[in-house]
Amino acid sequence: MRIREMTITPVAFRDPPLLNATGVHEPWALRSIVEVTTEDGITGLGESYGDAAHLERLHAAAHELIGVKADAHHALYRRVAASVGTAVVTDQHGLTGGGSNSKTVDAVFSPFEVACLDIRGKATGRRVADLLGGPVRDAVPYSAYLFYKWASHPGAADDRFGPALDPDGIVAQARLLIEEYGFTSLKLKGGVFPPEQEAEAVHALYDAFPDLPLRIDPNAAWTPPTSIHIGRQLAGVLEYLEDPAPGIEGMAEVAAEVPMPLATNMAVVTHEHLPPAIAHRAIGVLLMDHHYWGGLLKSTQVAALCATFGIGLSMHSNSHLGISLAAMTHLAAAIPNLDHSCDTHTPWQDGQDVIAPGALRFTGGAVPLPPGPGLGVELDRDALAVMHEQYEKCGIRRRDDTAYMRSFRPDFQPKRGHW
Ligand code: GKR
Ligand code: MG
């Protein structure tokens, strides 16, 4: 089961103008599709970020993995760590939390590890979830990920989701996503408008969908005092409050004063953040993400730590395609203490994908675990070619929501601890 060949294909897919604390999504989102092939001809799939610098690191690591056994987890990790060296990727998008060398290694390792698990599953007729300890649920619930958004990218025709710039627009968006996907919980991306305005949108969602758990995530755009004020105002309304304020200390200050748990995918994003976050009681829920927590197996270890320390679990997402959704679904299916619906950007990709249709579907807001083997998804080579061509033509080489926003509003400032 030695690795014979690696193929890394950068792809781009259309993305609507979704607003966040650092700006607005560009018309194209980037991903990299990783194919790992063994000497006996089994190919496994992985998916990761598509920014140019990350792609370079993936290529460097891929080169070092040729000849290593696909089931030699630790040997694979050591090779990736050596290829990354002392590099530290900082928070490029302003939304992904602090950087560290171990987080950089974990992010580079992740798509290779997922592909190798896919290979191991295909070789043995097992699902990836089986290799992670076995599924504890048949379907993984996801949350509707609501965004403030413009009606269209400037200069283009309105997209089918329409504008969402006030509480009515957000409620209408929630209705559409619930109708199409059956979601049974809702998350609002905040950090766009002043906090009182966003709290109004949360109240409007609560009035419209009183039975559905609700979250808001301003990506640390608020100060601790504002977070405490809004947190108290939303008592009994929110399931959790996600990354209201920056840093472990800021989160700890808020956590001590609000009634609901705080969740994070910004303050705790790598192993060395866990001890101080636990010591300061900064978080009640961790949004794990195998793309930067070192793949699926390491994510299950983090999940076990969370169980030990009484921290709840949800899952973070960024714009992604079906290989990532399959990996997220296998991971979430195999984590006994996952106690919140996972995030996904899937509705915003609006049917675009690199995997052959049919393997993944949403029913009642949940994705049934694909029967496998491996991840249970296959590449659609024609779609991959089209998306690669889009990558070649789109001209975007790294996600930069702030620069894109400033091309329309030159005085725009990203928000961090701002309100
Ligand atoms: O897609 O704009 C976005 C999100 O804001 C994303 O980049 C965040 O990383 O979804 C993420 C989050 O929960 O913070
Ligand atoms: Mg978040």
Short mmCIF file of C-alpha atoms and ligand atoms in Angstrom, two decimals:
data_model
loop_
_atom_site.label_atom_id
_atom_site.label_comp_id
_atom_site.label_asym_id
_atom_site.label_seq_id
_atom_site.Cartn_x
_atom_site.Cartn_y
_atom_site.Cartn_z
CA MET A 1 0.00 0.00 0.00
CA ARG A 2 2.87 2.38 -0.75
CA ILE A 3 2.13 5.76 -2.28
CA ARG A 4 3.11 5.87 -5.94
CA GLU A 5 1.65 9.09 -7.22
CA MET A 6 0.16 12.38 -6.06
CA THR A 7 -2.00 14.78 -8.05
CA ILE A 8 -3.02 18.16 -6.68
CA THR A 9 -5.54 20.10 -8.75
CA PRO A 10 -6.49 23.67 -7.84
CA VAL A 11 -10.11 24.48 -8.61
CA ALA A 12 -12.39 27.51 -8.45
CA PHE A 13 -16.17 27.62 -8.07
CA ARG A 14 -18.68 30.48 -8.08
CA ASP A 15 -19.36 31.99 -4.68
CA PRO A 16 -22.07 34.55 -3.83
CA PRO A 17 -21.25 37.92 -2.19
CA LEU A 18 -21.46 36.74 1.41
CA LEU A 19 -20.59 39.42 3.97
CA ASN A 20 -18.46 38.95 7.06
CA ALA A 21 -16.34 40.96 9.48
CA THR A 22 -13.41 41.15 7.08
CA GLY A 23 -15.29 42.06 3.89
CA VAL A 24 -17.16 40.09 1.26
CA HIS A 25 -16.63 36.80 -0.54
CA GLU A 26 -15.10 37.16 -4.00
CA PRO A 27 -16.93 35.75 -7.04
CA TRP A 28 -14.72 32.64 -7.00
CA ALA A 29 -13.77 30.42 -4.08
CA LEU A 30 -10.59 28.32 -4.33
CA ARG A 31 -9.94 24.73 -3.21
CA SER A 32 -7.33 22.08 -3.92
CA ILE A 33 -8.28 18.52 -4.78
CA VAL A 34 -5.73 15.92 -3.71
CA GLU A 35 -5.50 12.46 -5.28
CA VAL A 36 -3.16 9.92 -3.70
CA THR A 37 -2.55 6.69 -5.65
CA THR A 38 -0.86 3.58 -4.28
CA GLU A 39 1.39 1.08 -6.06
CA ASP A 40 -1.55 -1.34 -6.22
CA GLY A 41 -3.65 1.28 -8.03
CA ILE A 42 -6.02 2.48 -5.31
CA THR A 43 -6.74 6.21 -5.35
CA GLY A 44 -7.86 8.19 -2.31
CA LEU A 45 -9.28 11.72 -2.27
CA GLY A 46 -8.66 14.76 -0.09
CA GLU A 47 -9.65 18.43 -0.27
CA SER A 48 -8.05 21.53 1.19
CA TYR A 49 -7.60 25.28 0.76
CA GLY A 50 -6.63 26.59 -2.69
CA ASP A 51 -4.55 29.65 -1.81
CA ALA A 52 -1.27 29.75 -3.78
CA ALA A 53 1.05 29.59 -0.74
CA HIS A 54 -0.85 26.60 0.68
CA LEU A 55 -0.73 24.87 -2.71
CA GLU A 56 3.02 25.28 -2.73
CA ARG A 57 3.28 23.65 0.70
CA LEU A 58 0.99 20.80 -0.44
CA HIS A 59 3.22 20.16 -3.46
CA ALA A 60 6.37 20.17 -1.33
CA ALA A 61 4.83 17.69 1.14
CA ALA A 62 3.38 15.48 -1.63
CA HIS A 63 6.87 15.01 -3.05
CA GLU A 64 8.10 13.71 0.33
CA LEU A 65 5.24 11.22 0.71
CA ILE A 66 6.01 9.12 -2.38
CA GLY A 67 7.02 5.61 -1.29
CA VAL A 68 5.52 5.90 2.23
CA LYS A 69 2.82 3.38 3.20
CA ALA A 70 -0.67 4.87 3.05
CA ASP A 71 -1.51 3.37 6.45
CA ALA A 72 1.65 4.65 8.19
CA HIS A 73 -0.10 7.62 9.84
CA HIS A 74 2.83 8.77 12.01
CA ALA A 75 5.45 8.31 9.29
CA LEU A 76 3.29 10.37 6.91
CA TYR A 77 2.91 13.09 9.54
CA ARG A 78 6.68 13.20 10.21
CA ARG A 79 7.41 13.61 6.50
CA VAL A 80 4.89 16.45 6.21
CA ALA A 81 6.29 18.16 9.31
CA ALA A 82 9.80 17.95 7.87
CA SER A 83 8.68 19.44 4.58
CA VAL A 84 6.87 22.33 6.31
CA GLY A 85 9.92 23.00 8.50
CA THR A 86 9.54 26.03 10.74
CA ALA A 87 6.92 27.80 8.59
CA VAL A 88 4.13 29.56 10.46
CA VAL A 89 1.07 30.60 8.53
CA THR A 90 -0.63 33.51 10.23
CA ASP A 91 -4.35 34.20 10.14
CA GLN A 92 -4.56 35.05 6.45
CA HIS A 93 -8.27 35.72 6.21
CA GLY A 94 -8.76 37.33 9.60
CA LEU A 95 -11.37 34.62 10.31
CA THR A 96 -9.33 31.54 11.05
CA GLY A 97 -7.69 32.36 14.38
CA GLY A 98 -4.01 32.54 15.25
CA GLY A 99 -1.29 30.69 13.39
CA SER A 100 1.40 28.39 14.73
CA ASN A 101 3.87 25.95 13.26
CA SER A 102 1.86 22.94 14.46
CA LYS A 103 -1.34 24.36 12.94
CA THR A 104 0.52 24.88 9.65
CA VAL A 105 1.74 21.28 9.64
CA ASP A 106 -1.73 20.03 10.59
CA ALA A 107 -3.32 21.97 7.71
CA VAL A 108 -0.86 20.58 5.16
CA PHE A 109 -1.15 17.03 6.51
CA SER A 110 -4.95 16.96 6.56
CA PRO A 111 -5.89 16.32 2.89
CA PHE A 112 -3.23 13.61 2.57
CA GLU A 113 -4.46 11.90 5.71
CA VAL A 114 -8.06 11.99 4.46
CA ALA A 115 -6.95 10.55 1.10
CA CYS A 116 -4.98 7.79 2.85
CA LEU A 117 -7.99 6.88 4.99
CA ASP A 118 -10.06 6.76 1.79
CA ILE A 119 -7.46 4.34 0.37
CA ARG A 120 -7.47 2.20 3.52
CA GLY A 121 -11.26 2.05 3.42
CA LYS A 122 -11.30 1.12 -0.26
CA ALA A 123 -8.63 -1.55 0.29
CA THR A 124 -10.56 -3.21 3.12
CA GLY A 125 -14.17 -2.54 2.12
CA ARG A 126 -14.73 -0.31 5.18
CA ARG A 127 -16.13 3.19 5.48
CA VAL A 128 -13.83 5.93 6.76
CA ALA A 129 -16.14 6.27 9.79
CA ASP A 130 -15.45 2.58 10.55
CA LEU A 131 -11.72 3.31 10.57
CA LEU A 132 -12.34 6.12 13.08
CA GLY A 133 -13.97 3.81 15.61
CA GLY A 134 -17.29 3.23 13.90
CA PRO A 135 -20.29 5.47 13.37
CA VAL A 136 -22.48 6.40 16.33
CA ARG A 137 -25.07 8.02 14.04
CA ASP A 138 -26.32 7.16 10.54
CA ALA A 139 -26.74 10.77 9.43
CA VAL A 140 -24.97 13.97 10.46
CA PRO A 141 -27.09 17.05 11.17
CA TYR A 142 -25.91 20.34 9.67
CA SER A 143 -27.04 23.85 10.45
CA ALA A 144 -28.33 26.42 7.92
CA TYR A 145 -25.47 28.90 7.59
CA LEU A 146 -27.14 32.28 7.09
CA PHE A 147 -25.19 35.23 5.75
CA TYR A 148 -25.90 38.89 5.21
CA LYS A 149 -25.37 39.26 1.51
CA TRP A 150 -25.75 41.57 -1.45
CA ALA A 151 -28.25 40.69 -4.17
CA SER A 152 -25.36 40.03 -6.53
CA HIS A 153 -21.72 40.70 -7.09
CA PRO A 154 -21.56 44.31 -8.27
CA GLY A 155 -22.23 44.50 -11.99
CA ALA A 156 -23.71 40.98 -12.22
CA ALA A 157 -27.35 39.90 -12.39
CA ASP A 158 -29.02 39.09 -9.04
CA ASP A 159 -28.26 35.57 -7.83
CA ARG A 160 -31.10 33.25 -6.90
CA PHE A 161 -30.64 33.79 -3.14
CA GLY A 162 -31.36 37.51 -3.37
CA PRO A 163 -30.27 40.21 -0.91
CA ALA A 164 -30.23 39.75 2.87
CA LEU A 165 -29.35 43.01 4.56
CA ASP A 166 -31.94 43.24 7.33
CA PRO A 167 -33.92 40.91 9.64
CA ASP A 168 -36.60 40.24 7.01
CA GLY A 169 -33.96 39.30 4.43
CA ILE A 170 -32.29 36.93 6.92
CA VAL A 171 -35.61 35.28 7.82
CA ALA A 172 -36.43 34.86 4.11
CA GLN A 173 -33.01 33.29 3.52
CA ALA A 174 -33.56 30.90 6.45
CA ARG A 175 -36.94 29.88 4.97
CA LEU A 176 -35.37 29.15 1.60
CA LEU A 177 -32.54 27.03 3.07
CA ILE A 178 -34.91 25.15 5.37
CA GLU A 179 -37.26 24.48 2.46
CA GLU A 180 -34.46 23.17 0.25
CA TYR A 181 -32.35 21.29 2.83
CA GLY A 182 -34.64 20.68 5.81
CA PHE A 183 -32.22 22.26 8.30
CA THR A 184 -33.27 22.05 11.92
CA SER A 185 -30.86 24.62 13.38
CA LEU A 186 -29.73 28.07 12.26
CA LYS A 187 -26.45 30.00 12.40
CA LEU A 188 -26.16 33.67 11.48
CA LYS A 189 -22.80 35.02 10.36
CA GLY A 190 -22.48 38.37 12.11
CA GLY A 191 -19.79 41.01 12.45
CA VAL A 192 -21.27 42.91 9.51
CA PHE A 193 -23.70 45.41 11.06
CA PRO A 194 -23.70 47.02 14.51
CA PRO A 195 -24.40 44.32 17.14
CA GLU A 196 -27.85 45.64 18.15
CA GLN A 197 -28.96 45.31 14.53
CA GLU A 198 -27.66 41.74 14.34
CA ALA A 199 -29.35 40.90 17.65
CA GLU A 200 -32.60 42.12 16.07
CA ALA A 201 -32.09 39.64 13.23
CA VAL A 202 -31.56 36.86 15.79
CA HIS A 203 -34.82 37.86 17.53
CA ALA A 204 -36.60 37.84 14.16
CA LEU A 205 -35.29 34.31 13.52
CA TYR A 206 -36.43 33.25 16.98
CA ASP A 207 -39.93 34.64 16.34
CA ALA A 208 -40.12 32.92 12.94
CA PHE A 209 -38.60 29.58 14.03
CA PRO A 210 -39.17 29.29 17.79
CA ASP A 211 -38.26 25.59 17.89
CA LEU A 212 -34.92 25.76 16.10
CA PRO A 213 -31.60 26.20 17.97
CA LEU A 214 -29.92 29.49 17.00
CA ARG A 215 -26.34 30.78 16.96
CA ILE A 216 -24.64 33.98 15.91
CA ASP A 217 -20.96 34.28 14.96
CA PRO A 218 -19.54 37.82 14.65
CA ASN A 219 -15.99 36.49 14.19
CA ALA A 220 -14.61 38.46 17.16
CA ALA A 221 -15.87 41.80 15.85
CA TRP A 222 -17.24 42.79 19.27
CA THR A 223 -15.47 43.95 22.43
CA PRO A 224 -15.96 41.93 25.64
CA PRO A 225 -18.36 44.53 27.17
CA THR A 226 -20.52 44.56 24.01
CA SER A 227 -20.44 40.76 23.88
CA ILE A 228 -21.66 40.60 27.49
CA HIS A 229 -24.41 43.11 26.79
CA ILE A 230 -25.65 41.29 23.67
CA GLY A 231 -25.16 37.87 25.26
CA ARG A 232 -27.42 38.83 28.15
CA GLN A 233 -29.95 40.30 25.73
CA LEU A 234 -30.07 36.97 23.87
CA ALA A 235 -30.48 34.82 27.00
CA GLY A 236 -32.86 31.95 26.29
CA VAL A 237 -32.64 32.64 22.54
CA LEU A 238 -29.20 31.35 21.62
CA GLU A 239 -27.93 27.78 21.73
CA TYR A 240 -24.42 29.26 21.80
CA LEU A 241 -22.62 32.49 21.06
CA GLU A 242 -19.72 31.95 18.68
CA ASP A 243 -16.49 33.96 18.83
CA PRO A 244 -18.04 37.20 20.05
CA ALA A 245 -14.71 38.76 21.13
CA PRO A 246 -11.04 38.24 20.26
CA GLY A 247 -8.62 35.93 22.06
CA ILE A 248 -8.79 33.44 24.90
CA GLU A 249 -8.74 36.19 27.54
CA GLY A 250 -11.52 38.16 25.85
CA MET A 251 -13.62 35.02 25.50
CA ALA A 252 -13.01 34.10 29.16
CA GLU A 253 -14.15 37.56 30.25
CA VAL A 254 -17.39 37.16 28.28
CA ALA A 255 -17.95 33.50 29.23
CA ALA A 256 -18.01 34.40 32.94
CA GLU A 257 -20.85 36.89 32.41
CA VAL A 258 -23.24 35.44 29.83
CA PRO A 259 -25.79 32.67 30.32
CA MET A 260 -25.07 30.65 27.18
CA PRO A 261 -21.91 28.68 26.25
CA LEU A 262 -19.33 30.39 24.04
CA ALA A 263 -18.18 28.50 20.97
CA THR A 264 -15.03 29.06 18.95
CA ASN A 265 -13.17 28.39 15.75
CA MET A 266 -10.91 31.40 16.28
CA ALA A 267 -9.64 31.48 19.88
CA VAL A 268 -8.81 27.75 20.03
CA VAL A 269 -7.52 26.50 16.70
CA THR A 270 -4.53 24.37 17.56
CA HIS A 271 -3.38 22.02 20.29
CA GLU A 272 -1.40 24.59 22.30
CA HIS A 273 -4.53 26.74 22.70
CA LEU A 274 -6.40 24.06 24.63
CA PRO A 275 -4.63 24.22 28.03
CA PRO A 276 -5.03 28.01 28.50
CA ALA A 277 -8.60 27.97 27.16
CA ILE A 278 -9.52 25.21 29.61
CA ALA A 279 -7.69 26.89 32.51
CA HIS A 280 -9.53 30.19 31.86
CA ARG A 281 -12.89 28.52 31.17
CA ALA A 282 -12.98 30.49 27.94
CA ILE A 283 -15.13 28.15 25.85
CA GLY A 284 -18.08 25.83 26.23
CA VAL A 285 -18.09 24.47 22.66
CA LEU A 286 -15.25 23.81 20.23
CA LEU A 287 -15.94 23.99 16.51
CA MET A 288 -13.51 21.42 15.25
CA ASP A 289 -12.29 21.41 11.67
CA HIS A 290 -10.22 18.53 10.33
CA HIS A 291 -8.75 20.84 7.67
CA TYR A 292 -6.58 22.50 10.31
CA TRP A 293 -6.71 20.11 13.29
CA GLY A 294 -4.48 17.61 11.48
CA GLY A 295 -7.01 15.42 9.70
CA LEU A 296 -9.67 13.02 10.89
CA LEU A 297 -7.81 10.83 13.37
CA LYS A 298 -6.26 13.79 15.23
CA SER A 299 -9.69 15.43 15.29
CA THR A 300 -11.14 12.40 17.08
CA GLN A 301 -8.36 12.77 19.68
CA VAL A 302 -9.26 16.43 20.19
CA ALA A 303 -12.88 15.35 20.53
CA ALA A 304 -11.88 12.91 23.28
CA LEU A 305 -10.05 15.72 25.10
CA CYS A 306 -13.16 17.87 24.87
CA ALA A 307 -15.20 15.07 26.43
CA THR A 308 -12.69 14.85 29.28
CA PHE A 309 -12.92 18.57 30.00
CA GLY A 310 -16.68 18.91 29.50
CA ILE A 311 -16.39 21.01 26.32
CA GLY A 312 -19.19 20.56 23.79
CA LEU A 313 -18.49 19.95 20.10
CA SER A 314 -19.67 21.41 16.84
CA MET A 315 -17.92 21.67 13.47
CA HIS A 316 -16.55 24.68 11.59
CA SER A 317 -16.68 25.14 7.85
CA ASN A 318 -15.31 27.33 5.11
CA SER A 319 -16.41 27.39 1.45
CA HIS A 320 -15.87 23.76 0.40
CA LEU A 321 -16.82 20.99 -2.01
CA GLY A 322 -18.11 17.43 -1.67
CA ILE A 323 -14.88 15.66 -0.71
CA SER A 324 -14.69 17.88 2.37
CA LEU A 325 -18.39 17.35 3.09
CA ALA A 326 -17.88 13.58 2.91
CA ALA A 327 -14.85 13.77 5.24
CA MET A 328 -16.74 16.03 7.69
CA THR A 329 -19.68 13.62 7.65
CA HIS A 330 -17.54 10.53 8.36
CA LEU A 331 -15.75 12.37 11.17
CA ALA A 332 -18.92 13.72 12.75
CA ALA A 333 -20.58 10.30 12.46
CA ALA A 334 -17.74 8.74 14.47
CA ILE A 335 -17.62 11.28 17.33
CA PRO A 336 -19.86 10.19 20.21
CA ASN A 337 -19.70 13.57 21.99
CA LEU A 338 -20.60 15.75 19.00
CA ASP A 339 -23.58 17.52 20.53
CA HIS A 340 -24.39 20.32 18.07
CA SER A 341 -25.25 20.44 14.36
CA CYS A 342 -22.22 21.02 12.16
CA ASP A 343 -21.63 24.07 9.96
CA THR A 344 -21.49 23.74 6.21
CA HIS A 345 -21.25 26.21 3.33
CA THR A 346 -22.74 23.60 0.94
CA PRO A 347 -25.92 25.53 0.03
CA TRP A 348 -23.78 28.44 -1.21
CA GLN A 349 -21.99 26.24 -3.74
CA ASP A 350 -25.47 25.71 -5.21
CA GLY A 351 -24.93 22.32 -6.85
CA GLN A 352 -21.39 22.91 -8.11
CA ASP A 353 -19.13 20.00 -7.17
CA VAL A 354 -16.16 17.85 -8.13
CA ILE A 355 -17.76 14.62 -6.95
CA ALA A 356 -20.15 12.47 -8.95
CA PRO A 357 -23.71 13.36 -7.94
CA GLY A 358 -25.79 11.11 -5.76
CA ALA A 359 -23.35 10.09 -3.01
CA LEU A 360 -24.23 12.91 -0.62
CA ARG A 361 -27.67 14.38 -0.05
CA PHE A 362 -29.41 16.34 2.68
CA THR A 363 -32.50 14.92 4.23
CA GLY A 364 -34.09 16.73 7.15
CA GLY A 365 -30.96 18.93 7.34
CA ALA A 366 -28.71 15.90 7.79
CA VAL A 367 -26.34 14.05 5.46
CA PRO A 368 -26.70 10.25 5.65
CA LEU A 369 -23.33 8.55 5.96
CA PRO A 370 -22.40 7.34 2.47
CA PRO A 371 -22.22 3.53 2.44
CA GLY A 372 -18.61 3.54 1.25
CA PRO A 373 -16.11 2.02 0.98
CA GLY A 374 -13.71 4.76 2.02
CA LEU A 375 -15.25 8.23 1.84
CA GLY A 376 -17.96 6.85 -0.43
CA VAL A 377 -17.54 9.57 -3.06
CA GLU A 378 -15.91 9.49 -6.50
CA LEU A 379 -14.43 12.27 -8.59
CA ASP A 380 -16.42 13.60 -11.52
CA ARG A 381 -13.47 14.14 -13.87
CA ASP A 382 -15.40 16.40 -16.27
CA ALA A 383 -16.49 18.64 -13.40
CA LEU A 384 -12.93 18.67 -12.05
CA ALA A 385 -11.62 19.78 -15.46
CA VAL A 386 -14.21 22.57 -15.69
CA MET A 387 -13.41 23.81 -12.18
CA HIS A 388 -9.69 23.68 -12.88
CA GLU A 389 -10.21 25.77 -16.01
CA GLN A 390 -12.21 28.22 -13.90
CA TYR A 391 -9.24 28.38 -11.53
CA GLU A 392 -6.89 29.12 -14.41
CA LYS A 393 -9.14 31.89 -15.73
CA CYS A 394 -10.46 33.53 -12.57
CA GLY A 395 -7.21 35.27 -11.68
CA ILE A 396 -7.74 34.84 -7.92
CA ARG A 397 -4.82 33.18 -6.19
CA ARG A 398 -5.64 33.78 -2.54
CA ARG A 399 -8.82 34.55 -0.66
CA ASP A 400 -8.95 38.26 0.21
CA ASP A 401 -12.42 39.38 1.32
CA THR A 402 -11.05 42.75 2.49
CA ALA A 403 -9.39 43.74 -0.79
CA TYR A 404 -12.50 42.74 -2.72
CA MET A 405 -14.70 44.82 -0.40
CA ARG A 406 -12.32 47.78 -0.71
CA SER A 407 -12.62 47.67 -4.50
CA PHE A 408 -16.20 48.96 -3.90
CA ARG A 409 -15.77 50.72 -0.54
CA PRO A 410 -12.20 51.99 -0.31
CA ASP A 411 -12.59 53.11 3.32
CA PHE A 412 -13.77 49.66 4.56
CA GLN A 413 -11.97 48.45 7.70
CA PRO A 414 -12.06 44.81 8.85
CA LYS A 415 -13.71 44.53 12.25
CA ARG A 416 -11.93 42.96 15.21
CA GLY A 417 -12.96 43.97 18.72
CA HIS A 418 -14.54 46.92 16.94
CA TRP A 419 -18.03 47.37 18.41
O1 GKR B 1 -17.23 32.03 4.87
O2 GKR B 1 -17.15 34.13 5.43
C1 GKR B 1 -17.11 32.92 5.71
C2 GKR B 1 -16.94 32.53 7.14
O3 GKR B 1 -16.87 33.70 7.92
C3 GKR B 1 -15.72 31.66 7.34
O4 GKR B 1 -14.62 32.19 6.68
C4 GKR B 1 -15.40 31.46 8.80
O5 GKR B 1 -14.13 30.87 8.93
O6 GKR B 1 -17.34 30.02 8.83
C5 GKR B 1 -16.30 30.48 9.50
C6 GKR B 1 -16.57 30.76 10.95
O7 GKR B 1 -17.40 30.08 11.51
O8 GKR B 1 -15.92 31.61 11.55
MG MG B 2 -17.01 30.81 13.46
#
